[in-house]
Structure formats: C-alpha cells, structure tokens
Short mmCIF file of C-alpha atoms (C1' of nucleotides) in Angstrom, two decimals:
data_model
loop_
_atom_site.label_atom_id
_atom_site.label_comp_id
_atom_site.label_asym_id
_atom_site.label_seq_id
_atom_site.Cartn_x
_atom_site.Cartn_y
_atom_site.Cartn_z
CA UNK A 1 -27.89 2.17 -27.79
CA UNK A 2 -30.53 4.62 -28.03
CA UNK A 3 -32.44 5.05 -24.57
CA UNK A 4 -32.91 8.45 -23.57
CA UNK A 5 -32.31 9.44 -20.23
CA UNK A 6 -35.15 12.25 -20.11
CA UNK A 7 -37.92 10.67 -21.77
CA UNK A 8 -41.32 10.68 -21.54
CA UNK A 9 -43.18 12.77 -18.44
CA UNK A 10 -39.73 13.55 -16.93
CA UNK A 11 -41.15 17.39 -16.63
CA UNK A 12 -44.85 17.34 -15.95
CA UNK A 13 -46.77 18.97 -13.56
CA UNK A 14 -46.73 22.41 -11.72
CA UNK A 15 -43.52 24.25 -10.92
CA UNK A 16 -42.14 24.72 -6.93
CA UNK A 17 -41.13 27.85 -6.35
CA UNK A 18 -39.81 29.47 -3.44
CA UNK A 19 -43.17 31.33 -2.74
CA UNK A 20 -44.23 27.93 -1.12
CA UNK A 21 -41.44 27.31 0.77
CA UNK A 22 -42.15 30.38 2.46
CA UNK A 23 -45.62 29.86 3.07
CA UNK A 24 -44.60 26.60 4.29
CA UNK A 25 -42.33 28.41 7.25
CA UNK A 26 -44.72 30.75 7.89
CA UNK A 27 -47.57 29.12 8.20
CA UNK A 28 -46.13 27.18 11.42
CA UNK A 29 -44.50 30.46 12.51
CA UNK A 30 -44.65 34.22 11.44
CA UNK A 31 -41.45 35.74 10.72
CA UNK A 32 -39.23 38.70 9.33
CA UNK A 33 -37.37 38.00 6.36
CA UNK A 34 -34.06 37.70 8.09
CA UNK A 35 -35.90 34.72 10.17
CA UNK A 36 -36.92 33.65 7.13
CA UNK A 37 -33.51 33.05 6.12
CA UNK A 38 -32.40 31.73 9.15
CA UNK A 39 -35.35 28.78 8.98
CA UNK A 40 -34.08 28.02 5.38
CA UNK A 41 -30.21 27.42 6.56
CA UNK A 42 -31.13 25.73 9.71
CA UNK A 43 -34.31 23.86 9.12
CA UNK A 44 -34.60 23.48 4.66
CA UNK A 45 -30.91 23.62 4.26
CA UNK A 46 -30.72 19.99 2.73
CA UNK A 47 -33.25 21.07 0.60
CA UNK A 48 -33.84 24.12 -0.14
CA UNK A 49 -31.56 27.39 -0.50
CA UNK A 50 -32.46 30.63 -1.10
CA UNK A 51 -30.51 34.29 -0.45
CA UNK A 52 -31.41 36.73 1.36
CA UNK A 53 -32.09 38.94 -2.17
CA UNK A 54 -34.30 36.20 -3.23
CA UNK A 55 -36.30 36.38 -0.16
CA UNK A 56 -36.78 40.06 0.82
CA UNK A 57 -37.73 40.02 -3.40
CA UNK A 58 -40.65 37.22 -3.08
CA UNK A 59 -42.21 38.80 0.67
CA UNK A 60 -43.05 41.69 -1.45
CA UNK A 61 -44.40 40.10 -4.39
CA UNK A 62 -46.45 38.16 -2.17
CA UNK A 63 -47.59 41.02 0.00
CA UNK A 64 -48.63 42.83 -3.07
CA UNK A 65 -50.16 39.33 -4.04
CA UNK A 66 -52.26 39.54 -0.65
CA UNK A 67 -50.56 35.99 -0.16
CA UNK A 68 -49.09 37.49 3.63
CA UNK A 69 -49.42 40.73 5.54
CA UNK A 70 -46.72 42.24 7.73
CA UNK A 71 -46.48 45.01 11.19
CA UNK A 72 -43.53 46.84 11.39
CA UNK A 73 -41.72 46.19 14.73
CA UNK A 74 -39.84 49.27 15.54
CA UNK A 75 -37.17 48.36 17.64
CA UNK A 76 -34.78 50.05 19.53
CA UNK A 77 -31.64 50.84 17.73
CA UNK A 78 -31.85 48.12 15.35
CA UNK A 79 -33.34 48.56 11.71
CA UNK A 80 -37.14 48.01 11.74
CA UNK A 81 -38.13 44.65 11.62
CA UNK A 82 -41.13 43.64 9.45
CA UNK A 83 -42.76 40.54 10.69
CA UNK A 84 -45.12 39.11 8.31
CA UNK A 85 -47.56 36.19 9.05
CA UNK A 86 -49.53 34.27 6.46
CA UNK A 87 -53.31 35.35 5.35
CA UNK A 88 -56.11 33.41 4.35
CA UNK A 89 -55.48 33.50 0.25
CA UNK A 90 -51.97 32.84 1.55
CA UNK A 91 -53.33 29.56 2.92
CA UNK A 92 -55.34 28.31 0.35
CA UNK A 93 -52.82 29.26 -2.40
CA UNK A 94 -50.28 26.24 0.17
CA UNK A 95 -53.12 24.02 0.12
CA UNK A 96 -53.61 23.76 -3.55
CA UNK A 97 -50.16 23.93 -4.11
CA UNK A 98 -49.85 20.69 -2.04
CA UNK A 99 -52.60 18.92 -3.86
CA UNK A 100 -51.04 19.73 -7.43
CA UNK A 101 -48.26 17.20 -8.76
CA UNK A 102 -44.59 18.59 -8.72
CA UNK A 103 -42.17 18.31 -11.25
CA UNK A 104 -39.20 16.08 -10.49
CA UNK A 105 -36.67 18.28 -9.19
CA UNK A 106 -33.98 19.36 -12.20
CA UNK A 107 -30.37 18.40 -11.71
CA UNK A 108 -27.82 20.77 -13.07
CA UNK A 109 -24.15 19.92 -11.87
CA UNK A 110 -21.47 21.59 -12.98
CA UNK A 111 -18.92 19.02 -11.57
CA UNK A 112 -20.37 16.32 -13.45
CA UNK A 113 -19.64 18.29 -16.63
CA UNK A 114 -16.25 19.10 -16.01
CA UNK A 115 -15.39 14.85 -15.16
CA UNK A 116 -17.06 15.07 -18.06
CA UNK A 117 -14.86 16.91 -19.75
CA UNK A 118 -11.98 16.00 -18.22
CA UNK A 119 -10.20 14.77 -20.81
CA UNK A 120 -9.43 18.25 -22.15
CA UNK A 121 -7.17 18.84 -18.98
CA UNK A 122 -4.93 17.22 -16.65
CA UNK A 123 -7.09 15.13 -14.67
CA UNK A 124 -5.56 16.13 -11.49
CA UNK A 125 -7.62 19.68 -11.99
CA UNK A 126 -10.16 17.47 -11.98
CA UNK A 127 -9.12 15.39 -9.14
CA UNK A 128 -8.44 18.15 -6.64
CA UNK A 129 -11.60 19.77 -7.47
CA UNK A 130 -13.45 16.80 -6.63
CA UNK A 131 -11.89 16.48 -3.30
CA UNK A 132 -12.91 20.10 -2.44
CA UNK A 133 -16.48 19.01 -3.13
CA UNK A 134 -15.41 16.12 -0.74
CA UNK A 135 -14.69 18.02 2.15
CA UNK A 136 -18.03 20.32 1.34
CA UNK A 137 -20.39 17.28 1.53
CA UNK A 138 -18.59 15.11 3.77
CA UNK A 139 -19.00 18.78 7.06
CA UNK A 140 -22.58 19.22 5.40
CA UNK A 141 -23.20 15.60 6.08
CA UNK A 142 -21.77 16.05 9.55
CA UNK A 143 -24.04 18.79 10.01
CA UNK A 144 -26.86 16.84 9.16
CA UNK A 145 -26.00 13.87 11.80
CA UNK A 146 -25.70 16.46 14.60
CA UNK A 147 -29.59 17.23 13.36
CA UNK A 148 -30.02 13.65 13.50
CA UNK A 149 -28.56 13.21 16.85
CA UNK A 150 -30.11 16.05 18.71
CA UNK A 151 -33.59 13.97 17.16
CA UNK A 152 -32.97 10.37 18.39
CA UNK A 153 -32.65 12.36 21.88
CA UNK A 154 -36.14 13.49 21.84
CA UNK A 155 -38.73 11.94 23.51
CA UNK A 156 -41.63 9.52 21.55
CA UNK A 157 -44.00 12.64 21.57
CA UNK A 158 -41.64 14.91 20.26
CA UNK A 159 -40.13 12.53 17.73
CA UNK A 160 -44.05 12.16 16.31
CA UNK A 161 -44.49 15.75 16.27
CA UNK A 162 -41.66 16.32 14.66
CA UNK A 163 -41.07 13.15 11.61
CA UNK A 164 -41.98 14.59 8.39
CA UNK A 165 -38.87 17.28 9.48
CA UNK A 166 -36.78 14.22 10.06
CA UNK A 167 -38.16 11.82 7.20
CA UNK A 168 -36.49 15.06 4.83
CA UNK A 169 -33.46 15.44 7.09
CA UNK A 170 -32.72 11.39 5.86
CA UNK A 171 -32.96 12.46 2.32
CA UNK A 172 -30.22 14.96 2.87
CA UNK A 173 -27.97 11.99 4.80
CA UNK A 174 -29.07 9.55 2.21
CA UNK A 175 -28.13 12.00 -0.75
CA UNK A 176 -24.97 12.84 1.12
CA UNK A 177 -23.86 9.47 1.54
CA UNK A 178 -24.83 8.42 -1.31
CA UNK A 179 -22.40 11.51 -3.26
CA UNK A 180 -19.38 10.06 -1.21
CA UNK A 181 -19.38 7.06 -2.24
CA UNK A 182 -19.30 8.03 -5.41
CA UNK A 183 -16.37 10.14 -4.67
CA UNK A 184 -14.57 7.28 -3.47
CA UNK A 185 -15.54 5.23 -6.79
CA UNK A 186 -13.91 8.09 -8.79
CA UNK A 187 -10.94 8.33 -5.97
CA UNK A 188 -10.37 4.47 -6.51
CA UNK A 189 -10.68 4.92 -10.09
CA UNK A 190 -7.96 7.63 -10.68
CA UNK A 191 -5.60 6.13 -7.90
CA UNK B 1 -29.07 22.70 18.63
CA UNK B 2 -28.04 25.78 16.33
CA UNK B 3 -25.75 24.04 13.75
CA UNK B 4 -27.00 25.74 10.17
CA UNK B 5 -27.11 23.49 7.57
CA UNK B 6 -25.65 26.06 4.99
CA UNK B 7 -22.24 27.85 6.09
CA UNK B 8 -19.44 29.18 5.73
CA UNK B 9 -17.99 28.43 2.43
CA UNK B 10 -20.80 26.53 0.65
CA UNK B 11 -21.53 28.99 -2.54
CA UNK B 12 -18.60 30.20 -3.47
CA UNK B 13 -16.71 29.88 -7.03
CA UNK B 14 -17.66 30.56 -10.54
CA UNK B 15 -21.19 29.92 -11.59
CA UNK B 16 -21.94 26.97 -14.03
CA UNK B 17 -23.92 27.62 -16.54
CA UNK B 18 -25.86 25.53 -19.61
CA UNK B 19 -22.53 27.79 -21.75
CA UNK B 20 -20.09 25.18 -20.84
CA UNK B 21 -22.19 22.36 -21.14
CA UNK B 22 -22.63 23.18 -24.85
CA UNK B 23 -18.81 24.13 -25.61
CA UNK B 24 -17.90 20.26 -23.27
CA UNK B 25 -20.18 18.95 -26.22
CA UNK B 26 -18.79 20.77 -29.02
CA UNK B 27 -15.70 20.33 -28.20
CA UNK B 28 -15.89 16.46 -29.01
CA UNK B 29 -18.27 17.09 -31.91
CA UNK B 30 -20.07 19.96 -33.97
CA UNK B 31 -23.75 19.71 -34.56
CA UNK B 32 -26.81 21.59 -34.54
CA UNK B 33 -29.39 22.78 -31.60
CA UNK B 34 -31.19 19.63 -32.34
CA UNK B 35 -28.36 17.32 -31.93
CA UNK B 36 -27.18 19.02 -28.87
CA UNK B 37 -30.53 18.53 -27.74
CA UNK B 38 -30.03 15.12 -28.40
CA UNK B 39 -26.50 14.41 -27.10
CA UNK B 40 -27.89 16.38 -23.50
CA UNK B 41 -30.90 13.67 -23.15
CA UNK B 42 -28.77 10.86 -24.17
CA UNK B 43 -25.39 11.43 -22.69
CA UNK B 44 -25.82 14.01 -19.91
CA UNK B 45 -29.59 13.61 -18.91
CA UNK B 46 -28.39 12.73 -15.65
CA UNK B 47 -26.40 15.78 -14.56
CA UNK B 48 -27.81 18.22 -17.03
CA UNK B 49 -31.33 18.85 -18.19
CA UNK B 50 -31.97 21.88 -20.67
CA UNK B 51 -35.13 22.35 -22.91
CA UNK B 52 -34.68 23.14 -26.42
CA UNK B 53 -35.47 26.78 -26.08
CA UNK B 54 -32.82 27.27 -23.60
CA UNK B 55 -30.38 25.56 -26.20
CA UNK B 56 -31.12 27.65 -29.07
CA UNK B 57 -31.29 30.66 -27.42
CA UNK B 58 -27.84 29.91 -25.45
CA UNK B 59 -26.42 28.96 -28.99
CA UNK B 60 -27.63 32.59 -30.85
CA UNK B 61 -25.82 34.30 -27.90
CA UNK B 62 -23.01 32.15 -27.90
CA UNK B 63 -22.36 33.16 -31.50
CA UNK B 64 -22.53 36.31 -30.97
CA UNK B 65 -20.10 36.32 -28.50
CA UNK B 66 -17.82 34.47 -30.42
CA UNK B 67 -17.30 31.56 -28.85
CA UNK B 68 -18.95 29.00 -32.04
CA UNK B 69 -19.60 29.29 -35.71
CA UNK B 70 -22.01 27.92 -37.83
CA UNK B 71 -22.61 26.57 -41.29
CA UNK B 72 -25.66 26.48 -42.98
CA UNK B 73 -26.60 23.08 -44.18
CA UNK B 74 -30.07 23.55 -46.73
CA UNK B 75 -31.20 20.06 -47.12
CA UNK B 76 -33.51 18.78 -49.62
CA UNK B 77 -37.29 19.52 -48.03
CA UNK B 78 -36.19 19.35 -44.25
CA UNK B 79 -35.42 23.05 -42.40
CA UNK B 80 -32.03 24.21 -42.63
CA UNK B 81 -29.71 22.77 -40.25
CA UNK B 82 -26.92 25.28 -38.89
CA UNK B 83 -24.37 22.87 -37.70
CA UNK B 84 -22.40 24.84 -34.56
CA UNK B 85 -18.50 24.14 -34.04
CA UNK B 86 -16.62 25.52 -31.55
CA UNK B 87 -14.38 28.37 -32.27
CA UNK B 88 -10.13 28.91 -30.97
CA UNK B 89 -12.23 31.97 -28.15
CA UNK B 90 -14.78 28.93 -27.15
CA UNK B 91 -11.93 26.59 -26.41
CA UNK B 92 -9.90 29.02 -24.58
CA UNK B 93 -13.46 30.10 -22.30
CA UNK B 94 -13.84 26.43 -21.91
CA UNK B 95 -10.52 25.82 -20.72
CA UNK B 96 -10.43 28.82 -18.23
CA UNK B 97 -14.02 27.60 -16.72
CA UNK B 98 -12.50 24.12 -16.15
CA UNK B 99 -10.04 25.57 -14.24
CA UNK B 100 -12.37 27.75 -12.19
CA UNK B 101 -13.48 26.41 -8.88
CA UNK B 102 -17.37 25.37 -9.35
CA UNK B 103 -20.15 26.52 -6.56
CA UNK B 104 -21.92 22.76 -5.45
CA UNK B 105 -24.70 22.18 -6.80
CA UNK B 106 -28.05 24.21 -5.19
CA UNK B 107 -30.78 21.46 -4.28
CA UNK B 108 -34.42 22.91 -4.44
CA UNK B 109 -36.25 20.16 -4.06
CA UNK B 110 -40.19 20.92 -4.10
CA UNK B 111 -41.43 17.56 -3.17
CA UNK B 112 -39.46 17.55 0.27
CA UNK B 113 -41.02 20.91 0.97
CA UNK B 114 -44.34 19.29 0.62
CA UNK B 115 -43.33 16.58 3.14
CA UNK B 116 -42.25 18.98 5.64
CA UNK B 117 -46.09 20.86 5.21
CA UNK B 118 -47.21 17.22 5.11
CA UNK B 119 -48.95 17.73 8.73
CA UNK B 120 -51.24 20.59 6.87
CA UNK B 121 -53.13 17.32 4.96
CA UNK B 122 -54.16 13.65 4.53
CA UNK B 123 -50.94 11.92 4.53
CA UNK B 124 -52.31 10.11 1.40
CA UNK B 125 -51.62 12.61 -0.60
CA UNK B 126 -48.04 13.55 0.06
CA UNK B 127 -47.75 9.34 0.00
CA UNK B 128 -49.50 9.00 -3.78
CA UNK B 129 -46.98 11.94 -4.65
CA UNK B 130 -44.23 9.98 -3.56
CA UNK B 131 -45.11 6.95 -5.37
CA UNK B 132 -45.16 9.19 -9.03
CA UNK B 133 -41.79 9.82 -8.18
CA UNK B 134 -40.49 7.14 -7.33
CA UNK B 135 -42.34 5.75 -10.69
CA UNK B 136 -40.22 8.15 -11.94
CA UNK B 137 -36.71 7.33 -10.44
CA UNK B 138 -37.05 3.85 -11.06
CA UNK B 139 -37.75 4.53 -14.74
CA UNK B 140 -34.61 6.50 -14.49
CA UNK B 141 -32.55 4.33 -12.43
CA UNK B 142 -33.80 1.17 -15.24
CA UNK B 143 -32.38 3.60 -17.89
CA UNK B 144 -29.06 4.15 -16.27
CA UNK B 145 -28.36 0.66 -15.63
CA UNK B 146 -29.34 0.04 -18.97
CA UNK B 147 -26.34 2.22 -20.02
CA UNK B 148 -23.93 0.24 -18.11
CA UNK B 149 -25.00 -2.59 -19.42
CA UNK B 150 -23.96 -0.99 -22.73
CA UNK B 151 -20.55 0.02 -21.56
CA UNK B 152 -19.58 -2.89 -19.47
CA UNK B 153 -20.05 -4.93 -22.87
CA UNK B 154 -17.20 -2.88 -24.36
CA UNK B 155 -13.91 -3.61 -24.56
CA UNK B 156 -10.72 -2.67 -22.24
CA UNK B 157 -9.99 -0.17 -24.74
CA UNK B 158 -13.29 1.36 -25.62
CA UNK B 159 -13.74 1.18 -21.66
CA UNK B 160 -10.80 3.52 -21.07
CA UNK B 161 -12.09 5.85 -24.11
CA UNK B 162 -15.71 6.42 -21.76
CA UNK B 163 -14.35 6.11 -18.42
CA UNK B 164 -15.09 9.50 -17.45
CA UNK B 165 -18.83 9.37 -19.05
CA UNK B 166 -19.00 6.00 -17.05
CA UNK B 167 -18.36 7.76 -14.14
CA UNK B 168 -20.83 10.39 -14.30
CA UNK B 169 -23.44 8.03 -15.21
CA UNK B 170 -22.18 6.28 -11.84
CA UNK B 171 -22.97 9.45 -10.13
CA UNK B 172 -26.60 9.11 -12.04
CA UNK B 173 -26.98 5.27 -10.44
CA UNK B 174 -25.53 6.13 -6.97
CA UNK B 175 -28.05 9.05 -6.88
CA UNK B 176 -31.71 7.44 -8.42
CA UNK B 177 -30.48 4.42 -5.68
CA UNK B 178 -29.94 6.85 -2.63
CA UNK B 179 -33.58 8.18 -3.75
CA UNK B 180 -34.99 4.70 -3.76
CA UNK B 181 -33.52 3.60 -0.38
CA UNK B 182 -35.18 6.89 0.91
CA UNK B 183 -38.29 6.60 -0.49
CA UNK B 184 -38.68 2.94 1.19
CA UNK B 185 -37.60 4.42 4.08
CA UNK B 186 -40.68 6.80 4.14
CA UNK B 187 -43.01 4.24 3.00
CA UNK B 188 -42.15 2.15 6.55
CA UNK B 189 -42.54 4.83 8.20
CA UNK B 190 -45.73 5.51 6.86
CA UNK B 191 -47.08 1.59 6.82
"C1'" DA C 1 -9.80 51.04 20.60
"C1'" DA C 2 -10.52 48.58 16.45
"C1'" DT C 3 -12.28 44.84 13.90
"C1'" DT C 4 -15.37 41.40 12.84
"C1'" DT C 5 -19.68 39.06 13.01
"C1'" DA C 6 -24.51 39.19 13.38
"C1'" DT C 7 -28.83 41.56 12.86
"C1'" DA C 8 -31.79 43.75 9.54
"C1'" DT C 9 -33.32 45.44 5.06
"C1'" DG C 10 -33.39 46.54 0.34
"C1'" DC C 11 -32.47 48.05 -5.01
"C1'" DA C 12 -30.66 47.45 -9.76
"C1'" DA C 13 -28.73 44.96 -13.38
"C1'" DT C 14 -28.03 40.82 -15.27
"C1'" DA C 15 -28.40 35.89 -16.10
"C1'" DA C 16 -30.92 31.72 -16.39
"C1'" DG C 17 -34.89 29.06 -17.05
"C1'" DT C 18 -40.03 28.25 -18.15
"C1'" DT C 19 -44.28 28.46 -20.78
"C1'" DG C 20 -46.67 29.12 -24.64
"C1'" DC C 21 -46.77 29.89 -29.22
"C1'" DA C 22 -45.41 29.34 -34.18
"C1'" DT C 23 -43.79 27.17 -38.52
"C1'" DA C 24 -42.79 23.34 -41.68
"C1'" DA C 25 -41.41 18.96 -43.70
"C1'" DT C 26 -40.63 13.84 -43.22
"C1'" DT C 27 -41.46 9.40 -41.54
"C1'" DA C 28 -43.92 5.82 -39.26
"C1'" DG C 29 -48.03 3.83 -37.86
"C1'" DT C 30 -53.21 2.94 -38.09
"C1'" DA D 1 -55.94 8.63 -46.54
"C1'" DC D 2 -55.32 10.21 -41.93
"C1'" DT D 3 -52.86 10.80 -37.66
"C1'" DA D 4 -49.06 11.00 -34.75
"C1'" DA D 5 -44.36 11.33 -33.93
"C1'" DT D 6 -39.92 13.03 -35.26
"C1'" DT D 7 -36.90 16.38 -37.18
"C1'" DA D 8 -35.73 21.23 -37.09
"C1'" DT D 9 -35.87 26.01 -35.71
"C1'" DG D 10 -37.12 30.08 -33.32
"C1'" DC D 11 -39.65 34.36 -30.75
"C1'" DA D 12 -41.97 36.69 -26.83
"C1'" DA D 13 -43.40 37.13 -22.28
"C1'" DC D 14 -42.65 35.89 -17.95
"C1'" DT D 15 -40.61 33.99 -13.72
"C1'" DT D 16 -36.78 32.84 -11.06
"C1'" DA D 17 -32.17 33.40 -9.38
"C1'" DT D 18 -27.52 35.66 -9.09
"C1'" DT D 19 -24.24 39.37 -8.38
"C1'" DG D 20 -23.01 43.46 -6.73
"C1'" DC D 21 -24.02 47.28 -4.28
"C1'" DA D 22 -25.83 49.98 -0.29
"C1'" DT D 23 -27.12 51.22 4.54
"C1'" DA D 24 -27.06 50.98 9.60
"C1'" DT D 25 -26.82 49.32 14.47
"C1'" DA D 26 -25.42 46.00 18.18
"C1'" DA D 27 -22.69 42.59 20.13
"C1'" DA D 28 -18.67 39.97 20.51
"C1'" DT D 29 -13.88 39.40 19.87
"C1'" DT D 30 -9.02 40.71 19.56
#
DNA sequence: AATTTATATGCAATAAGTTGCATAATTAGT
DNA sequence: ACTAATTATGCAACTTATTGCATATAAATT
C-alpha cells in the first residue's frame, strides 16, 4: 500500500488555455467567432471543446489584449459578422506558448465516481448509465473513423500536409477505443 | 466531409462537480481536508484530481450548506483537525446526483493543440514534449499496475468488497495504455 | 403557412479551478 | 544543529468555464 497516484511533477509547467487554441485556428485561417466554433466541433472536437459563450468571451479579451484584430463584415440581412485574424503579439504570444512545457491534461470524470460509488445504489443505475456513455463514445468514435476515412483517401501530398491533424485525430480513436473496452470489462463484469 | 465531431446530444445532464466527489468519500468514511486530500491522490487520482485549496474551500461551503458537519479535534502541538462527516441532507444530495444523468467528460487537451500548430516549429520540440509526457504516463501507468498488483493479491472476498474501485482503476490502466500505444504511434511517424 | 435549424452575436450571474501567499508544528534525514 | 518533508489549515486574487438569457435573420423542412 501506499503509492500515490498524483505524485511528484504530475502538475508542472504552464497552463493551456483556450486563448491558444484559438490562435492556433486562426493563425492558419482568419475567422468570425461562429467559424471559430465551427473549427472546434469539426476539426479540435476530440480534443478540445469550447461554447460559443466561452469563445465570443476570450475574442474580446484578446482583442483588448492586442493578441488579434477584427473588420466588421456587414452583410446583407444577416447579423454583422466580425472576422478577426491574428496580429503580430498574437503570434509571438503562440510561439512561446509552444516552446513552454504543458501541464498534463487533468482528468475529472464524473462516471468514474459514481462506479465508484455504486455501492450506495442499485447497480443497474449504474449500469444503464454506463451504457448511455456507450452509445455516446461508441457514434463519437464513428465520427472520428469517417475523419479517418475521408484521410486514407487523400493523396501522399495531401496526407503530408495534413499529419499532425491526423496524428491527433488517432488519439481521439485510440482514447475512444480504448474507453470501450473498458465498458465491455465492466459489461462482462456485472453480467 | 462535414461530419462535426461534437453533436447532437453530447453535453447534456447534470454537471459533476468536486461536491460529490467529497460526499462519495465521506460517505464511506469521515475525515478532515487533509485526509480527503489524501484518499483523492490515493484512491481516485486517476479519475479525479483536486488541489488542496479547492478541497477546503469546497468543504467550508459544503458546511454551510448543510450537507457535512464537523468536529473539532485539538491535538497535542499539531493544528486542529476538523474531522468532516456527512450529514442525513448530504446523503440525500448524494443520492439524487447518482441518479442524475452525468454530461461525458470535456477533454481539453493542451498538448494535442500543440501538435496540431506543430507545422509553426522544429518538430523537435513538440517531439521532446511528448517524451515528458509520456515520462509521465508511464510513471502513472507503473503506479496503476502497481495497485492491481495489490488487489489481485486479495482474497475472493476482499475482491468483491473493491470491485468497483478495481474497476475504475481499470479505466485508469486502459487509459495511460491507449496514451502509450499513441504516443509510439507518433514517434514512428516521426522516426 | 408554420416550424425548425442554422447563422450570428453577445451579456450577466454563477460555479469551478489556479496561483500565490501565509502560518505552524512534527518528523525524518543529513 | 540544520534542513527538508510531512502534517494541517486557510485567504485573496484571478482565470476559466457553465448556465441561462436575449436578439435577429435566412434557409430548409413539414
């Protein structure tokens, strides 16, 4: 007995935040704030997720921070768009960010808390909850083989332009895979 | 193309929060901020990290709202001890959040974001990062294992007594070796 | 014709988590 | 004797994230 699962320099280093996530997307591409949210659920999804309160929030904290600039798009009909595009501090603030170690990303799940706890209930609350979270990661992991399909059908170029997408795109099938088969381990267990 | 990674009905359901976590421990046993601080790095560190700030802070408000009491220990020399128990309203909140769908789990994972601006530097560097980490998870996975060890030396009975710890520190092994395999992954990719 | 979904943006209040500081005694190691 | 680690608690300031509300048009569906 007596090894600590967070020991030692579990939590060093800088913290992420979503201000360079953002950077990130718009450095490759300027963008409103609803194509900002669009990038996160289609490109970061396995990732990264962040609401649309969150977002609109940080572009103007980082305008104010002179981090990206924006021109209002009046459009016809349709509520002005502000695209914003990333400046030069904006740049440099990415590039040190990237250079500076990252804290190992914090786990908080709720699930694993209630199993935890399930002895307090009838473990079929338990049970059925679990398979909900089933069917969740079983289309997200779905979703994230059609991504993987669509880039096995690219060509050599495109596939080297675009494998440090894909390289994180296998963390989300890994991770995915990797949740149901622990699923079935509990399944098996219980049955 | 076009299929988002995050739809439909991926957030939804009562929000988890470090509360429950707290009352799940109480429940079993009463102690103080410091042995809840304990009992989260030995027994949950791998689905729930909290800092001891957070803990005594979520433990004042807790009390005020009710849901645990304290008594004062004054030991000889050492700072007094308040040693927490959970109170009739704590059970009944914990019993009505078990029951309560659960959101999955948000992933923000700021070392994948880094990968994905990986074309903005040397390689090397996103590489060396990977490494600490995986440093890291290995340390972590070595710890984990080291549990089972632990509980796969018990007993048929004392196995059926932790069988739903056991499983969430499976969850904790599946996980550190789905980070592993993908970390390898990247490093052939790389080589 | 009516409803829903998507586009497009934002505020306010609250909750949750981090960082840094502060105190104070005991125990273990050098 | 000195130093470091462990035990034990907490505040204050700040950052980050969630929840709920609010508005308004266009396009697609029923």
């Amino acid at each position: 007995m007596g090894h600590a699962a967070t020991s030692g320099t579990r939590f060093n280093g800088t913290n992420m935040s979503l201000k360079h996530a953002i950077l990130t997307l718009l450095e490759t591409e300027q963008g409103s704030g609803y194509d900002l949210l669009k990038r996160f659920k289609e490109r970061l999804g396995f990732f990264w997720n962040a609401s649309h309160q969150q977002i609109y929030l940080q572009l103007k904290k980082m305008h104010s921070e002179g981090l990206i600039e924006f021109e209002t798009q009046t459009q016809q009909g349709k509520p002005d768009r502000k695209v914003y595009h990333i400046t030069k501090p904006g740049h440099d603030a990415l590039m040190q960010w990237i250079e500076t170690p990252i804290k190992i990303s914090k786990v908080n799940d709720g699930l694993l808390v209630k199993l935890y706890a399930g002895h307090l209930v009838d473990i079929s609350v338990i049970q059925k909850e679990i398979a909900e979270h089933k069917d969740m990661h079983t289309r997200m992991l779905n979703t994230f083989l059609e991504f993987e399909k669509d880039f096995k059908a690219l060509n050599s170029e495109q596939k080297k332009q675009f494998s440090l997408p894909y390289l994180t795109l296998r963390r989300g099938i890994l991770g995915e895979h990797a949740w149901l088969q622990w699923a079935q381990e509990v399944e098996e267990y219980f049955k």
